[in-house]
mmCIF file of C-alpha atoms in Angstrom:
data_model
loop_
_atom_site.group_PDB
_atom_site.id
_atom_site.type_symbol
_atom_site.label_atom_id
_atom_site.label_comp_id
_atom_site.label_asym_id
_atom_site.label_seq_id
_atom_site.Cartn_x
_atom_site.Cartn_y
_atom_site.Cartn_z
ATOM 1 C CA MET A 28 60.422 89.630 15.623
ATOM 2 C CA GLY A 29 58.928 87.779 18.589
ATOM 3 C CA GLN A 30 60.136 88.472 22.097
ATOM 4 C CA THR A 31 61.439 84.910 22.330
ATOM 5 C CA ILE A 32 63.771 85.578 19.395
ATOM 6 C CA LEU A 33 64.752 88.926 20.935
ATOM 7 C CA TRP A 34 65.656 87.208 24.174
ATOM 8 C CA LEU A 35 67.705 84.608 22.285
ATOM 9 C CA VAL A 36 69.611 87.250 20.289
ATOM 10 C CA ALA A 37 70.161 89.461 23.342
ATOM 11 C CA SER A 38 71.354 86.531 25.461
ATOM 12 C CA SER A 39 73.772 85.387 22.750
ATOM 13 C CA LEU A 40 75.239 88.862 22.355
ATOM 14 C CA CYS A 41 75.546 89.215 26.109
ATOM 15 C CA PHE A 42 77.257 85.823 26.436
ATOM 16 C CA LEU A 43 79.829 86.734 23.799
ATOM 17 C CA SER A 44 80.395 90.211 25.244
ATOM 18 C CA LEU A 45 80.984 88.824 28.728
ATOM 19 C CA TRP A 46 84.246 87.289 27.492
ATOM 20 C CA ILE A 47 85.573 90.817 27.071
ATOM 21 C CA VAL A 48 85.955 90.866 30.862
ATOM 22 C CA LEU A 49 85.757 87.205 31.976
ATOM 23 C CA PRO A 50 89.039 85.260 32.336
ATOM 24 C CA ALA A 51 89.061 81.959 30.450
ATOM 25 C CA PRO A 52 89.208 78.879 32.732
ATOM 26 C CA ASN A 53 90.490 76.566 29.964
ATOM 27 C CA LEU A 54 91.731 76.459 26.391
ATOM 28 C CA PHE A 55 88.232 76.208 24.888
ATOM 29 C CA PHE A 56 87.019 79.416 26.506
ATOM 30 C CA LEU A 57 90.381 81.098 25.889
ATOM 31 C CA ARG A 58 89.426 81.368 22.236
ATOM 32 C CA LEU A 59 86.325 83.338 23.219
ATOM 33 C CA ALA A 60 88.314 85.539 25.607
ATOM 34 C CA VAL A 61 90.837 86.274 22.848
ATOM 35 C CA GLY A 62 88.272 86.974 20.164
ATOM 36 C CA ALA A 63 85.504 88.865 21.982
ATOM 37 C CA PRO A 64 87.456 92.105 22.643
ATOM 38 C CA GLU A 65 88.796 92.100 19.092
ATOM 39 C CA VAL A 66 85.335 91.920 17.483
ATOM 40 C CA SER A 67 83.749 94.178 20.106
ATOM 41 C CA PRO A 68 82.785 96.906 17.564
ATOM 42 C CA LEU A 69 80.710 94.315 15.720
ATOM 43 C CA LEU A 70 79.115 93.180 18.982
ATOM 44 C CA ALA A 71 78.359 96.819 19.864
ATOM 45 C CA VAL A 72 76.766 97.485 16.479
ATOM 46 C CA LEU A 73 74.633 94.350 16.700
ATOM 47 C CA SER A 74 73.589 95.160 20.275
ATOM 48 C CA GLY A 75 72.638 98.712 19.361
ATOM 49 C CA LEU A 76 70.680 97.651 16.285
ATOM 50 C CA THR A 77 68.873 94.933 18.220
ATOM 51 C CA LEU A 78 67.908 97.429 20.925
ATOM 52 C CA LEU A 79 66.619 99.984 18.403
ATOM 53 C CA LEU A 80 64.685 97.357 16.474
ATOM 54 C CA ALA A 81 63.197 95.932 19.669
ATOM 55 C CA LEU A 82 62.065 99.379 20.867
ATOM 56 C CA TRP A 83 60.559 100.093 17.435
ATOM 57 C CA ILE A 84 58.554 96.850 17.401
ATOM 58 C CA TYR A 85 57.739 96.823 21.110
ATOM 59 C CA PRO A 86 57.453 100.372 22.508
ATOM 60 C CA LYS A 87 56.796 98.790 25.913
ATOM 61 C CA LEU A 88 59.772 96.457 25.830
ATOM 62 C CA PRO A 89 60.157 94.472 29.083
ATOM 63 C CA ARG A 90 62.623 96.211 31.386
ATOM 64 C CA PRO A 91 64.798 93.101 31.912
ATOM 65 C CA LEU A 92 65.294 92.762 28.150
ATOM 66 C CA THR A 93 66.029 96.472 27.796
ATOM 67 C CA ALA A 94 68.523 96.275 30.649
ATOM 68 C CA LEU A 95 70.193 93.213 29.095
ATOM 69 C CA LEU A 96 70.660 94.912 25.745
ATOM 70 C CA LEU A 97 71.876 98.165 27.301
ATOM 71 C CA SER A 98 74.369 96.277 29.471
ATOM 72 C CA THR A 99 75.629 94.364 26.449
ATOM 73 C CA LEU A 100 76.004 97.593 24.471
ATOM 74 C CA VAL A 101 78.059 99.195 27.247
ATOM 75 C CA LEU A 102 80.176 96.071 27.744
ATOM 76 C CA SER A 103 80.909 95.627 24.045
ATOM 77 C CA SER A 104 81.833 99.318 23.750
ATOM 78 C CA SER A 105 84.384 99.144 26.585
ATOM 79 C CA PRO A 106 87.511 98.385 24.470
ATOM 80 C CA LEU A 107 86.893 101.430 22.263
ATOM 81 C CA LEU A 108 86.160 103.540 25.339
ATOM 82 C CA GLN A 109 89.523 102.515 26.831
ATOM 83 C CA GLN A 110 91.392 103.076 23.595
ATOM 84 C CA PRO A 111 92.182 106.826 23.860
ATOM 85 C CA SER A 112 94.011 106.436 27.174
ATOM 86 C CA ALA A 113 95.876 103.338 25.932
ATOM 87 C CA ILE A 114 96.998 105.215 22.819
ATOM 88 C CA ALA A 115 98.104 108.207 24.899
ATOM 89 C CA ARG A 116 100.250 106.018 27.173
ATOM 90 C CA ALA A 117 101.820 104.220 24.219
ATOM 91 C CA GLU A 118 102.463 107.531 22.489
ATOM 92 C CA ALA A 119 104.205 108.887 25.588
ATOM 93 C CA SER A 120 106.415 105.795 25.824
ATOM 94 C CA LEU A 121 107.361 105.977 22.143
ATOM 95 C CA ARG A 122 108.188 109.684 22.308
ATOM 96 C CA ALA A 123 110.283 109.175 25.446
ATOM 97 C CA VAL A 124 112.610 107.031 23.326
ATOM 98 C CA PHE A 125 112.167 108.754 19.955
ATOM 99 C CA PRO A 126 111.278 112.418 20.557
ATOM 100 C CA LYS A 127 111.326 113.253 16.845
ATOM 101 C CA GLN A 128 108.630 111.362 14.954
ATOM 102 C CA GLU A 129 109.128 112.148 11.279
ATOM 103 C CA GLN A 130 107.653 109.043 9.639
ATOM 104 C CA PRO A 131 103.873 108.785 10.149
ATOM 105 C CA SER A 132 102.184 105.397 10.204
ATOM 106 C CA THR A 133 100.024 104.369 7.256
ATOM 107 C CA THR A 134 97.787 102.594 9.769
ATOM 108 C CA PRO A 135 95.650 104.601 12.217
ATOM 109 C CA PRO A 136 95.312 103.271 15.787
ATOM 110 C CA PHE A 137 91.780 102.230 14.876
ATOM 111 C CA SER A 138 89.653 102.393 11.742
ATOM 112 C CA LEU A 139 86.156 100.967 11.314
ATOM 113 C CA VAL A 140 86.893 100.602 7.605
ATOM 114 C CA ASN A 141 89.963 98.476 8.330
ATOM 115 C CA PHE A 142 87.995 96.569 10.965
ATOM 116 C CA PHE A 143 85.202 95.541 8.609
ATOM 117 C CA LYS A 144 87.072 95.377 5.283
ATOM 118 C CA GLY A 145 90.586 94.467 6.396
ATOM 119 C CA PHE A 146 93.800 96.194 5.378
ATOM 120 C CA SER A 147 94.272 97.103 1.757
ATOM 121 C CA SER A 148 97.795 96.170 0.710
ATOM 122 C CA PRO A 149 99.517 96.226 -2.681
ATOM 123 C CA ASP A 150 100.732 92.982 -4.216
ATOM 124 C CA VAL A 151 103.958 91.561 -2.841
ATOM 125 C CA ARG A 152 106.337 88.856 -4.047
ATOM 126 C CA VAL A 153 106.197 85.640 -2.025
ATOM 127 C CA GLN A 154 108.421 82.556 -1.998
ATOM 128 C CA THR A 155 107.739 79.707 0.432
ATOM 129 C CA ASP A 156 109.593 76.698 1.805
ATOM 130 C CA ILE A 157 113.121 77.938 1.102
ATOM 131 C CA PRO A 158 115.607 75.617 2.915
ATOM 132 C CA PHE A 159 118.059 77.273 5.286
ATOM 133 C CA GLY A 160 119.337 74.460 7.487
ATOM 134 C CA GLU A 161 119.106 70.794 8.411
ATOM 135 C CA PRO A 162 120.180 70.380 12.056
ATOM 136 C CA THR A 163 119.939 66.788 13.333
ATOM 137 C CA GLY A 164 118.338 65.845 10.033
ATOM 138 C CA VAL A 165 115.381 68.232 10.427
ATOM 139 C CA SER A 166 114.751 70.344 7.319
ATOM 140 C CA LEU A 167 114.199 73.988 8.284
ATOM 141 C CA THR A 168 112.705 76.418 5.816
ATOM 142 C CA LEU A 169 111.808 80.076 5.580
ATOM 143 C CA ASP A 170 109.214 82.076 3.657
ATOM 144 C CA LEU A 171 110.256 85.253 1.875
ATOM 145 C CA TYR A 172 108.003 88.296 1.392
ATOM 146 C CA GLN A 173 109.339 91.132 -0.754
ATOM 147 C CA PRO A 174 107.886 94.427 -1.985
ATOM 148 C CA ALA A 175 106.505 94.328 -5.515
ATOM 149 C CA GLU A 176 109.393 96.325 -6.969
ATOM 150 C CA ALA A 177 112.977 95.095 -6.894
ATOM 151 C CA GLY A 178 115.407 97.087 -4.763
ATOM 152 C CA GLN A 179 117.213 97.018 -1.451
ATOM 153 C CA TYR A 180 115.081 97.170 1.685
ATOM 154 C CA PRO A 181 115.301 96.870 5.453
ATOM 155 C CA GLY A 182 114.846 93.296 6.635
ATOM 156 C CA VAL A 183 112.447 91.883 9.234
ATOM 157 C CA ILE A 184 112.858 88.327 10.520
ATOM 158 C CA THR A 185 109.674 86.912 12.055
ATOM 159 C CA ILE A 186 109.491 84.059 14.571
ATOM 160 C CA TYR A 187 106.153 82.368 15.236
ATOM 161 C CA GLY A 188 104.803 81.288 18.604
ATOM 162 C CA GLY A 189 103.164 78.053 19.727
ATOM 163 C CA GLY A 190 104.660 77.155 23.078
ATOM 164 C CA TRP A 191 107.956 76.146 21.393
ATOM 165 C CA SER A 192 106.193 72.933 20.330
ATOM 166 C CA SER A 193 104.047 73.827 17.308
ATOM 167 C CA GLY A 194 103.598 76.337 14.513
ATOM 168 C CA SER A 195 105.083 77.163 11.130
ATOM 169 C CA PRO A 196 106.480 80.162 9.200
ATOM 170 C CA GLN A 197 103.024 80.599 7.619
ATOM 171 C CA ALA A 198 101.492 81.411 11.030
ATOM 172 C CA ASN A 199 101.897 85.171 10.583
ATOM 173 C CA ALA A 200 101.535 85.471 6.811
ATOM 174 C CA GLN A 201 99.155 88.449 7.080
ATOM 175 C CA PHE A 202 101.725 90.353 9.135
ATOM 176 C CA SER A 203 104.487 89.492 6.659
ATOM 177 C CA ARG A 204 102.414 90.693 3.713
ATOM 178 C CA PHE A 205 101.480 93.835 5.638
ATOM 179 C CA LEU A 206 105.129 94.809 6.161
ATOM 180 C CA ALA A 207 106.295 93.761 2.700
ATOM 181 C CA ALA A 208 103.645 96.032 1.198
ATOM 182 C CA ARG A 209 105.156 98.880 3.217
ATOM 183 C CA GLY A 210 108.752 98.522 2.072
ATOM 184 C CA TYR A 211 110.313 95.737 4.141
ATOM 185 C CA VAL A 212 111.646 92.336 3.129
ATOM 186 C CA VAL A 213 110.255 89.803 5.593
ATOM 187 C CA THR A 214 111.748 86.368 6.206
ATOM 188 C CA ALA A 215 109.495 84.100 8.283
ATOM 189 C CA ILE A 216 111.688 81.377 9.767
ATOM 190 C CA ASP A 217 111.196 77.905 11.211
ATOM 191 C CA TYR A 218 112.761 76.144 14.214
ATOM 192 C CA ARG A 219 112.755 72.689 15.782
ATOM 193 C CA HIS A 220 109.967 71.865 18.214
ATOM 194 C CA ALA A 221 109.756 70.524 21.748
ATOM 195 C CA PRO A 222 109.517 67.945 23.223
ATOM 196 C CA THR A 223 111.666 66.162 20.626
ATOM 197 C CA TYR A 224 114.080 69.088 20.722
ATOM 198 C CA ARG A 225 114.503 71.102 23.889
ATOM 199 C CA PHE A 226 116.209 74.387 24.713
ATOM 200 C CA PRO A 227 118.635 75.600 23.392
ATOM 201 C CA ALA A 228 117.843 73.892 20.041
ATOM 202 C CA GLN A 229 115.215 76.516 19.144
ATOM 203 C CA LEU A 230 117.572 79.396 19.883
ATOM 204 C CA GLU A 231 120.332 77.779 17.828
ATOM 205 C CA ASP A 232 117.932 77.523 14.879
ATOM 206 C CA VAL A 233 116.994 81.196 15.140
ATOM 207 C CA GLN A 234 120.655 82.180 15.308
ATOM 208 C CA ARG A 235 121.350 80.000 12.268
ATOM 209 C CA ALA A 236 118.486 81.659 10.396
ATOM 210 C CA ILE A 237 119.798 85.152 11.171
ATOM 211 C CA ALA A 238 123.223 84.197 9.833
ATOM 212 C CA VAL A 239 121.712 82.699 6.664
ATOM 213 C CA VAL A 240 119.544 85.763 6.019
ATOM 214 C CA ARG A 241 122.600 87.995 6.335
ATOM 215 C CA ASP A 242 124.600 85.715 3.998
ATOM 216 C CA ARG A 243 121.768 85.836 1.443
ATOM 217 C CA ALA A 244 121.049 89.514 1.964
ATOM 218 C CA GLN A 245 121.925 90.553 -1.579
ATOM 219 C CA ALA A 246 119.817 87.794 -3.130
ATOM 220 C CA TYR A 247 116.893 88.620 -0.830
ATOM 221 C CA GLU A 248 117.249 92.400 -1.471
ATOM 222 C CA ILE A 249 117.944 93.077 2.223
ATOM 223 C CA ASP A 250 120.287 95.667 3.674
ATOM 224 C CA PRO A 251 122.259 93.435 6.105
ATOM 225 C CA ASN A 252 122.876 96.366 8.426
ATOM 226 C CA ARG A 253 119.147 97.085 8.825
ATOM 227 C CA ILE A 254 117.526 93.975 10.260
ATOM 228 C CA SER A 255 114.858 93.748 12.956
ATOM 229 C CA LEU A 256 113.467 90.693 14.781
ATOM 230 C CA VAL A 257 109.737 90.220 15.438
ATOM 231 C CA GLY A 258 108.314 87.410 17.536
ATOM 232 C CA TRP A 259 105.049 86.238 19.058
ATOM 233 C CA SER A 260 104.863 84.572 22.480
ATOM 234 C CA ALA A 261 107.457 81.738 22.367
ATOM 235 C CA GLY A 262 108.803 83.329 19.184
ATOM 236 C CA ALA A 263 109.161 86.682 20.945
ATOM 237 C CA HIS A 264 111.095 84.902 23.689
ATOM 238 C CA LEU A 265 113.486 83.493 21.064
ATOM 239 C CA ALA A 266 113.734 86.879 19.336
ATOM 240 C CA MET A 267 114.810 88.498 22.598
ATOM 241 C CA LEU A 268 117.355 85.783 23.414
ATOM 242 C CA ALA A 269 118.839 86.007 19.925
ATOM 243 C CA GLY A 270 118.748 89.809 19.770
ATOM 244 C CA PHE A 271 120.187 90.387 23.234
ATOM 245 C CA GLN A 272 123.125 88.023 22.558
ATOM 246 C CA SER A 273 123.675 88.673 18.854
ATOM 247 C CA THR A 274 127.203 89.060 17.562
ATOM 248 C CA VAL A 275 125.875 90.696 14.380
ATOM 249 C CA PRO A 276 124.022 94.014 14.270
ATOM 250 C CA ILE A 277 120.322 93.687 15.068
ATOM 251 C CA ARG A 278 118.720 97.104 14.797
ATOM 252 C CA SER A 279 115.598 96.431 16.884
ATOM 253 C CA ILE A 280 113.262 93.819 18.371
ATOM 254 C CA ILE A 281 109.467 93.687 18.473
ATOM 255 C CA ASN A 282 108.019 91.495 21.210
ATOM 256 C CA TYR A 283 104.391 90.412 21.048
ATOM 257 C CA TYR A 284 103.670 89.102 24.595
ATOM 258 C CA GLY A 285 106.839 87.025 24.998
ATOM 259 C CA PRO A 286 107.946 85.170 28.174
ATOM 260 C CA VAL A 287 110.548 87.131 30.107
ATOM 261 C CA ASP A 288 111.576 85.220 33.253
ATOM 262 C CA LEU A 289 110.992 81.491 32.894
ATOM 263 C CA THR A 290 111.696 80.670 36.540
ATOM 264 C CA GLU A 291 109.243 83.234 37.871
ATOM 265 C CA GLY A 292 106.793 82.329 35.130
ATOM 266 C CA TYR A 293 106.894 78.732 36.357
ATOM 267 C CA THR A 294 106.373 79.547 40.020
ATOM 268 C CA ASP A 295 104.058 82.577 39.787
ATOM 269 C CA LEU A 296 101.213 81.370 37.603
ATOM 270 C CA PRO A 297 98.307 83.314 36.093
ATOM 271 C CA THR A 298 94.898 82.843 37.656
ATOM 272 C CA PRO A 299 93.238 81.115 35.922
ATOM 273 C CA ASP A 300 95.880 79.222 33.963
ATOM 274 C CA PRO A 301 94.074 78.113 30.778
ATOM 275 C CA ILE A 302 96.996 76.473 28.939
ATOM 276 C CA GLY A 303 98.913 74.932 31.868
ATOM 277 C CA VAL A 304 102.046 77.079 31.870
ATOM 278 C CA GLN A 305 104.134 74.692 33.962
ATOM 279 C CA GLN A 306 103.585 71.786 31.586
ATOM 280 C CA VAL A 307 104.493 73.970 28.610
ATOM 281 C CA LEU A 308 107.733 75.049 30.290
ATOM 282 C CA ARG A 309 108.660 71.509 31.399
ATOM 283 C CA THR A 310 108.154 70.292 27.835
ATOM 284 C CA PHE A 311 110.388 73.059 26.470
ATOM 285 C CA MET A 312 113.081 72.977 29.150
ATOM 286 C CA GLY A 313 113.123 69.267 29.955
ATOM 287 C CA GLY A 314 112.427 69.750 33.651
ATOM 288 C CA THR A 315 111.508 72.201 36.374
ATOM 289 C CA PRO A 316 113.486 75.229 37.599
ATOM 290 C CA ILE A 317 114.608 73.157 40.588
ATOM 291 C CA GLU A 318 115.891 70.394 38.321
ATOM 292 C CA ARG A 319 117.494 72.717 35.745
ATOM 293 C CA PRO A 320 118.127 76.087 37.424
ATOM 294 C CA SER A 321 121.039 77.092 35.190
ATOM 295 C CA ALA A 322 119.119 76.309 31.998
ATOM 296 C CA TYR A 323 116.115 78.331 33.150
ATOM 297 C CA GLN A 324 118.381 81.274 33.875
ATOM 298 C CA GLN A 325 120.078 81.002 30.464
ATOM 299 C CA ALA A 326 116.663 80.771 28.774
ATOM 300 C CA SER A 327 115.292 83.914 30.455
ATOM 301 C CA PRO A 328 115.674 87.182 28.509
ATOM 302 C CA ILE A 329 115.674 89.155 31.770
ATOM 303 C CA THR A 330 119.072 87.566 32.575
ATOM 304 C CA TYR A 331 120.764 89.425 29.722
ATOM 305 C CA VAL A 332 119.039 92.706 30.455
ATOM 306 C CA THR A 333 120.147 92.912 34.081
ATOM 307 C CA ALA A 334 123.735 92.277 32.999
ATOM 308 C CA ALA A 335 123.661 94.703 30.045
ATOM 309 C CA GLU A 336 125.807 97.801 29.782
ATOM 310 C CA PRO A 337 124.179 101.092 28.667
ATOM 311 C CA ASP A 338 123.343 101.346 24.956
ATOM 312 C CA THR A 339 124.329 97.757 24.182
ATOM 313 C CA LEU A 340 120.897 96.222 23.569
ATOM 314 C CA PRO A 341 118.804 96.766 20.440
ATOM 315 C CA PRO A 342 115.802 99.042 21.017
ATOM 316 C CA ILE A 343 112.768 96.927 21.799
ATOM 317 C CA LEU A 344 109.026 97.405 21.417
ATOM 318 C CA LEU A 345 107.070 95.465 24.060
ATOM 319 C CA ILE A 346 103.389 94.760 23.315
ATOM 320 C CA TYR A 347 101.334 93.024 26.012
ATOM 321 C CA GLY A 348 97.658 92.530 26.746
ATOM 322 C CA GLY A 349 96.395 93.710 30.083
ATOM 323 C CA ARG A 350 94.158 90.624 30.367
ATOM 324 C CA ASP A 351 96.789 88.102 29.211
ATOM 325 C CA HIS A 352 96.425 84.863 31.192
ATOM 326 C CA VAL A 353 99.343 83.083 29.520
ATOM 327 C CA VAL A 354 102.145 85.672 29.816
ATOM 328 C CA GLU A 355 100.878 88.348 32.155
ATOM 329 C CA ALA A 356 101.587 91.966 31.298
ATOM 330 C CA ARG A 357 103.427 92.494 34.575
ATOM 331 C CA PHE A 358 106.315 90.408 33.227
ATOM 332 C CA GLY A 359 106.582 92.655 30.189
ATOM 333 C CA LYS A 360 106.442 95.726 32.400
ATOM 334 C CA ALA A 361 109.214 94.337 34.604
ATOM 335 C CA LEU A 362 111.349 93.796 31.508
ATOM 336 C CA HIS A 363 110.625 97.328 30.310
ATOM 337 C CA ASN A 364 111.691 98.731 33.681
ATOM 338 C CA ALA A 365 114.875 96.641 33.696
ATOM 339 C CA ILE A 366 115.818 97.751 30.179
ATOM 340 C CA THR A 367 115.213 101.382 31.078
ATOM 341 C CA GLN A 368 117.245 101.049 34.290
ATOM 342 C CA SER A 369 120.137 99.546 32.306
ATOM 343 C CA GLN A 370 120.038 102.695 30.131
ATOM 344 C CA ASN A 371 118.885 100.889 27.024
ATOM 345 C CA GLN A 372 115.812 101.723 24.943
ATOM 346 C CA SER A 373 112.377 100.205 25.441
ATOM 347 C CA VAL A 374 108.900 101.239 24.294
ATOM 348 C CA TRP A 375 106.069 99.848 26.413
ATOM 349 C CA ILE A 376 102.557 99.227 25.060
ATOM 350 C CA ASN A 377 99.902 97.790 27.360
ATOM 351 C CA ILE A 378 96.539 97.069 25.718
ATOM 352 C CA PRO A 379 94.211 96.845 28.737
ATOM 353 C CA TRP A 380 91.398 94.786 27.178
ATOM 354 C CA ALA A 381 93.568 92.326 25.203
ATOM 355 C CA GLU A 382 94.233 88.644 25.874
ATOM 356 C CA HIS A 383 97.163 86.511 24.725
ATOM 357 C CA ALA A 384 97.373 86.052 20.939
ATOM 358 C CA PHE A 385 94.994 88.985 20.362
ATOM 359 C CA ASP A 386 96.509 89.565 16.906
ATOM 360 C CA LYS A 387 94.985 86.329 15.592
ATOM 361 C CA ILE A 388 92.135 88.703 14.742
ATOM 362 C CA PHE A 389 94.494 90.618 12.490
ATOM 363 C CA ASN A 390 92.283 93.655 11.885
ATOM 364 C CA GLY A 391 90.827 93.586 15.399
ATOM 365 C CA VAL A 392 90.839 96.466 17.855
ATOM 366 C CA SER A 393 94.095 95.516 19.594
ATOM 367 C CA ASN A 394 96.213 94.623 16.590
ATOM 368 C CA GLN A 395 95.273 97.804 14.745
ATOM 369 C CA LEU A 396 96.734 99.718 17.677
ATOM 370 C CA ALA A 397 99.801 97.460 17.719
ATOM 371 C CA LEU A 398 100.430 97.813 13.980
ATOM 372 C CA HIS A 399 100.188 101.592 14.198
ATOM 373 C CA PHE A 400 103.055 101.714 16.686
ATOM 374 C CA ILE A 401 105.016 98.919 14.992
ATOM 375 C CA GLU A 402 105.155 100.946 11.795
ATOM 376 C CA ARG A 403 106.396 103.986 13.656
ATOM 377 C CA PHE A 404 108.908 101.982 15.700
ATOM 378 C CA LEU A 405 110.366 100.333 12.598
ATOM 379 C CA SER A 406 110.577 103.700 10.828
ATOM 380 C CA GLN A 407 112.735 104.966 13.678
ATOM 381 C CA THR A 408 115.001 101.921 13.914
ATOM 382 C CA LEU A 409 115.288 100.714 10.308
ATOM 383 C CA LEU A 410 114.624 103.609 7.923
#
């Protein structure tokens, strides 16, 4: 291997590893900032192997090249180095709400085998494109994921993200299969999109879906009294709005990096702001907080938490990335504090190295940690 090739490999690995710590200035680089921490074990392995091979071929390797490879190795190892403290904090938060943990997770907080091979899951039954509503002439469908054996199971309703303007029930198919293989019936639902349909159309669709799932509970093999909501980003926002205001029993909510306070989110922007948060919110809400203050308040989950009586909200699991530049973790932490102060139950998980949408790398470092605690949270609230 010539030194020119070594320099090229080392520079490429360093460039990719830098996005573990660099904030993304735009949507193009956001993909790198999301992915780099999640594949960091692979980057670390490649950096270490390149360094060993280079030292074997060139015992007098140039110091700048050695320094570059060592720096890349340290940088790419940083998520795993931070993991023990992140797990300890999440564990403490979970045990503060559920002191007795009797159901262990089938998923460890991190496994190199799962990272490289993916999760091994038994077969599940899948039905797609099942109609559940046609508001304003728009056909809404859901996908159904059931365990392999017939029976009655707890239900999980999933709501995809996409800035309220894009996405489909298939967006989180790996997650749905993961839970169905572990004894849950998952219904992945659809909703109308902005800008053609603005708030509260999306919330109305989620509420309609919850009612339909309960009505079809026997046919879907769901226990109607054991249903949890799971959402991602915009979908997590809708899950919270629906769960906090539900007139039917919702046993728990899982929030992957969902918006909390739309007014503050509009005025207090992340730096940098790779997706243009204000434009996303204007498209969804049909105006600014100044133009539609009441609507922004009604569309903010924090509104219903501050007004909640003790023990009236479903327990919620909040999962945020410490490097999120779309919905910053501080908003999730503020929601956690408000829920706790209202004497309701909240489990807070902050993944320091993770960006928004980190779980797109499903078996990545961050989502393995998230899935470990999701399993345990659901076992406490649904089983």
